[in-house]
């Protein structure tokens, strides 16, 4: 994993947002922490944040929270929050939960955002569907 990430750091600007998200998520899932990789990803993700699919935003949020790395040097969390709020209606519920969890973990989420009402709506819809089966 180390060699793969070291080689990827050298070519970080060649990575699209899917590759950044998938690689970060995979490293987090196996518990492989590489601070240099996460720092490089934070910078690249901030530069390309508007290109990210919502799933990629969620994967990045999950990876950074799992690795307990905020990307502060590059302003990753503020960029993640701003992009999430801009596109909150586009998120699948699980992806939005992942982003919310990361932002709460890093204490970057106020209660009064568009995220909470969106998740409450998703919860209500799911509850109605479950009740219709009963």
PDB file of C-alpha atoms in Angstrom:
ATOM      1  CA  UNK A   1       0.000   0.000   0.000  1.00  0.00           C
ATOM      2  CA  UNK A   2       2.805   2.413   0.889  1.00  0.00           C
ATOM      3  CA  UNK A   3       4.435   2.134  -2.565  1.00  0.00           C
ATOM      4  CA  UNK A   4       1.118   2.617  -4.312  1.00  0.00           C
ATOM      5  CA  UNK A   5       0.289   5.724  -2.300  1.00  0.00           C
ATOM      6  CA  UNK A   6       3.807   7.133  -2.621  1.00  0.00           C
ATOM      7  CA  UNK A   7       3.607   6.786  -6.402  1.00  0.00           C
ATOM      8  CA  UNK A   8       0.137   8.324  -6.357  1.00  0.00           C
ATOM      9  CA  UNK A   9       1.331  11.336  -4.387  1.00  0.00           C
ATOM     10  CA  UNK A  10       3.857  12.128  -7.104  1.00  0.00           C
ATOM     11  CA  UNK A  11       1.007  12.196  -9.655  1.00  0.00           C
ATOM     12  CA  UNK A  12      -1.772  13.582  -7.441  1.00  0.00           C
ATOM     13  CA  UNK A  13      -2.859  16.123 -10.041  1.00  0.00           C
ATOM     14  CA  UNK A  14      -3.473  13.320 -12.542  1.00  0.00           C
ATOM     15  CA  UNK A  15      -6.105  11.711 -10.309  1.00  0.00           C
ATOM     16  CA  UNK A  16      -9.768  12.360 -10.918  1.00  0.00           C
ATOM     17  CA  UNK A  17     -12.109  12.725  -7.957  1.00  0.00           C
ATOM     18  CA  UNK A  18     -13.265   9.106  -8.174  1.00  0.00           C
ATOM     19  CA  UNK A  19      -9.693   7.845  -7.862  1.00  0.00           C
ATOM     20  CA  UNK A  20      -8.970  10.187  -4.942  1.00  0.00           C
ATOM     21  CA  UNK A  21     -12.115   9.047  -3.147  1.00  0.00           C
ATOM     22  CA  UNK A  22     -11.771   5.329  -3.864  1.00  0.00           C
ATOM     23  CA  UNK A  23      -8.093   5.196  -2.900  1.00  0.00           C
ATOM     24  CA  UNK A  24      -8.679   7.152   0.304  1.00  0.00           C
ATOM     25  CA  UNK A  25     -11.685   5.024   1.218  1.00  0.00           C
ATOM     26  CA  UNK A  26      -9.771   1.791   0.555  1.00  0.00           C
ATOM     27  CA  UNK A  27      -6.821   2.874   2.698  1.00  0.00           C
ATOM     28  CA  UNK A  28      -9.208   3.823   5.503  1.00  0.00           C
ATOM     29  CA  UNK A  29     -11.067   0.512   5.274  1.00  0.00           C
ATOM     30  CA  UNK A  30      -7.901  -1.517   5.771  1.00  0.00           C
ATOM     31  CA  UNK A  31      -6.617   0.879   8.421  1.00  0.00           C
ATOM     32  CA  UNK A  32      -3.590   2.031   6.436  1.00  0.00           C
ATOM     33  CA  UNK A  33      -2.775   5.609   7.397  1.00  0.00           C
ATOM     34  CA  UNK A  34      -0.398   7.684   5.315  1.00  0.00           C
ATOM     35  CA  UNK A  35      -0.325  11.337   6.359  1.00  0.00           C
ATOM     36  CA  UNK A  36       1.451  12.434   3.169  1.00  0.00           C
ATOM     37  CA  UNK A  37      -1.272  10.799   1.046  1.00  0.00           C
ATOM     38  CA  UNK A  38      -4.098  12.354   3.053  1.00  0.00           C
ATOM     39  CA  UNK A  39      -2.467  15.784   2.855  1.00  0.00           C
ATOM     40  CA  UNK A  40      -2.079  15.468  -0.910  1.00  0.00           C
ATOM     41  CA  UNK A  41      -5.675  14.257  -1.282  1.00  0.00           C
ATOM     42  CA  UNK A  42      -6.975  17.129   0.841  1.00  0.00           C
ATOM     43  CA  UNK A  43      -5.295  19.663  -1.440  1.00  0.00           C
ATOM     44  CA  UNK A  44      -6.434  17.953  -4.637  1.00  0.00           C
ATOM     45  CA  UNK A  45      -9.964  17.450  -3.339  1.00  0.00           C
ATOM     46  CA  UNK A  46     -10.323  21.111  -2.429  1.00  0.00           C
ATOM     47  CA  UNK A  47      -9.164  22.125  -5.904  1.00  0.00           C
ATOM     48  CA  UNK A  48     -11.596  19.687  -7.560  1.00  0.00           C
ATOM     49  CA  UNK A  49     -14.444  19.713  -5.019  1.00  0.00           C
ATOM     50  CA  UNK A  50     -17.083  20.911  -7.483  1.00  0.00           C
ATOM     51  CA  UNK A  51     -16.223  17.978  -9.778  1.00  0.00           C
ATOM     52  CA  UNK A  52     -16.921  15.380  -7.075  1.00  0.00           C
ATOM     53  CA  UNK A  53     -19.967  13.187  -7.282  1.00  0.00           C
ATOM     54  CA  UNK A  54     -21.832  13.123  -3.988  1.00  0.00           C
ATOM     55  CA  UNK A  55     -20.705   9.526  -3.409  1.00  0.00           C
ATOM     56  CA  UNK A  56     -17.083  10.665  -3.728  1.00  0.00           C
ATOM     57  CA  UNK A  57     -17.672  13.445  -1.213  1.00  0.00           C
ATOM     58  CA  UNK A  58     -19.055  10.841   1.190  1.00  0.00           C
ATOM     59  CA  UNK A  59     -16.113   8.491   0.623  1.00  0.00           C
ATOM     60  CA  UNK A  60     -13.651  11.300   1.279  1.00  0.00           C
ATOM     61  CA  UNK A  61     -15.537  12.366   4.404  1.00  0.00           C
ATOM     62  CA  UNK A  62     -15.545   8.787   5.678  1.00  0.00           C
ATOM     63  CA  UNK A  63     -11.852   8.296   4.942  1.00  0.00           C
ATOM     64  CA  UNK A  64     -10.748  11.511   6.629  1.00  0.00           C
ATOM     65  CA  UNK A  65     -12.871  10.821   9.710  1.00  0.00           C
ATOM     66  CA  UNK A  66     -11.723   7.207   9.960  1.00  0.00           C
ATOM     67  CA  UNK A  67      -8.095   8.331   9.666  1.00  0.00           C
ATOM     68  CA  UNK A  68      -8.707  11.231  12.095  1.00  0.00           C
ATOM     69  CA  UNK A  69      -7.303  13.727   9.625  1.00  0.00           C
ATOM     70  CA  UNK A  70      -9.089  16.992   8.921  1.00  0.00           C
ATOM     71  CA  UNK A  71      -7.068  18.362   6.006  1.00  0.00           C
ATOM     72  CA  UNK A  72      -6.906  21.721   7.803  1.00  0.00           C
ATOM     73  CA  UNK A  73      -3.836  22.905   5.893  1.00  0.00           C
ATOM     74  CA  UNK A  74      -5.930  22.910   2.705  1.00  0.00           C
ATOM     75  CA  UNK A  75      -9.318  23.833   4.170  1.00  0.00           C
ATOM     76  CA  UNK A  76     -10.778  20.432   3.309  1.00  0.00           C
ATOM     77  CA  UNK A  77     -13.634  20.362   5.827  1.00  0.00           C
ATOM     78  CA  UNK A  78     -14.928  23.886   5.097  1.00  0.00           C
ATOM     79  CA  UNK A  79     -14.835  23.053   1.372  1.00  0.00           C
ATOM     80  CA  UNK A  80     -16.629  19.742   2.017  1.00  0.00           C
ATOM     81  CA  UNK A  81     -19.310  21.477   4.070  1.00  0.00           C
ATOM     82  CA  UNK A  82     -19.855  24.235   1.510  1.00  0.00           C
ATOM     83  CA  UNK A  83     -20.137  21.763  -1.374  1.00  0.00           C
ATOM     84  CA  UNK A  84     -22.445  19.501   0.615  1.00  0.00           C
ATOM     85  CA  UNK A  85     -24.763  22.389   1.501  1.00  0.00           C
ATOM     86  CA  UNK A  86     -24.767  23.545  -2.123  1.00  0.00           C
ATOM     87  CA  UNK A  87     -25.812  20.104  -3.365  1.00  0.00           C
ATOM     88  CA  UNK A  88     -27.626  18.637  -0.346  1.00  0.00           C
ATOM     89  CA  UNK A  89     -30.663  17.540  -2.377  1.00  0.00           C
ATOM     90  CA  UNK A  90     -28.472  15.444  -4.721  1.00  0.00           C
ATOM     91  CA  UNK A  91     -27.146  13.135  -1.996  1.00  0.00           C
ATOM     92  CA  UNK A  92     -28.342   9.611  -1.410  1.00  0.00           C
ATOM     93  CA  UNK A  93     -29.275   9.303   2.277  1.00  0.00           C
ATOM     94  CA  UNK A  94     -26.347   7.032   3.228  1.00  0.00           C
ATOM     95  CA  UNK A  95     -23.849   9.348   1.552  1.00  0.00           C
ATOM     96  CA  UNK A  96     -25.301  12.365   3.333  1.00  0.00           C
ATOM     97  CA  UNK A  97     -25.160  10.503   6.658  1.00  0.00           C
ATOM     98  CA  UNK A  98     -21.470   9.747   6.035  1.00  0.00           C
ATOM     99  CA  UNK A  99     -20.691  13.405   5.372  1.00  0.00           C
ATOM    100  CA  UNK A 100     -22.740  14.519   8.369  1.00  0.00           C
ATOM    101  CA  UNK A 101     -20.981  12.024  10.637  1.00  0.00           C
ATOM    102  CA  UNK A 102     -17.559  13.265   9.561  1.00  0.00           C
ATOM    103  CA  UNK A 103     -18.496  16.912  10.009  1.00  0.00           C
ATOM    104  CA  UNK A 104     -19.934  16.184  13.455  1.00  0.00           C
ATOM    105  CA  UNK A 105     -16.833  14.172  14.384  1.00  0.00           C
ATOM    106  CA  UNK A 106     -14.623  17.156  13.554  1.00  0.00           C
ATOM    107  CA  UNK A 107     -17.081  19.614  15.174  1.00  0.00           C
ATOM    108  CA  UNK A 108     -17.612  21.466  11.899  1.00  0.00           C
ATOM    109  CA  UNK A 109     -21.387  21.166  11.611  1.00  0.00           C
ATOM    110  CA  UNK A 110     -23.914  23.525  13.147  1.00  0.00           C
ATOM    111  CA  UNK A 111     -27.335  22.118  13.961  1.00  0.00           C
ATOM    112  CA  UNK A 112     -29.060  24.667  11.760  1.00  0.00           C
ATOM    113  CA  UNK A 113     -28.015  23.547   8.298  1.00  0.00           C
ATOM    114  CA  UNK A 114     -29.893  22.147   5.320  1.00  0.00           C
ATOM    115  CA  UNK A 115     -28.432  18.723   6.066  1.00  0.00           C
ATOM    116  CA  UNK A 116     -30.614  17.933   9.072  1.00  0.00           C
ATOM    117  CA  UNK A 117     -33.988  18.638   7.433  1.00  0.00           C
ATOM    118  CA  UNK A 118     -32.921  16.597   4.385  1.00  0.00           C
ATOM    119  CA  UNK A 119     -31.978  13.632   6.552  1.00  0.00           C
ATOM    120  CA  UNK A 120     -35.177  13.954   8.569  1.00  0.00           C
ATOM    121  CA  UNK A 121     -37.134  13.849   5.328  1.00  0.00           C
ATOM    122  CA  UNK A 122     -35.267  10.696   4.292  1.00  0.00           C
ATOM    123  CA  UNK A 123     -35.970   9.154   7.680  1.00  0.00           C
ATOM    124  CA  UNK A 124     -39.679   9.939   7.409  1.00  0.00           C
ATOM    125  CA  UNK A 125     -39.874   8.483   3.892  1.00  0.00           C
ATOM    126  CA  UNK A 126     -38.144   5.303   5.025  1.00  0.00           C
ATOM    127  CA  UNK A 127     -40.402   4.987   8.048  1.00  0.00           C
ATOM    128  CA  UNK A 128     -43.505   5.367   5.859  1.00  0.00           C
ATOM    129  CA  UNK A 129     -42.254   2.659   3.507  1.00  0.00           C
ATOM    130  CA  UNK A 130     -41.574   0.307   6.393  1.00  0.00           C
ATOM    131  CA  UNK A 131     -44.994   0.976   7.907  1.00  0.00           C
ATOM    132  CA  UNK A 132     -46.662   0.229   4.578  1.00  0.00           C
ATOM    133  CA  UNK A 133     -45.257  -3.313   4.784  1.00  0.00           C
ATOM    134  CA  UNK A 134     -46.662  -3.903   8.265  1.00  0.00           C
TER     135      UNK A 134
END
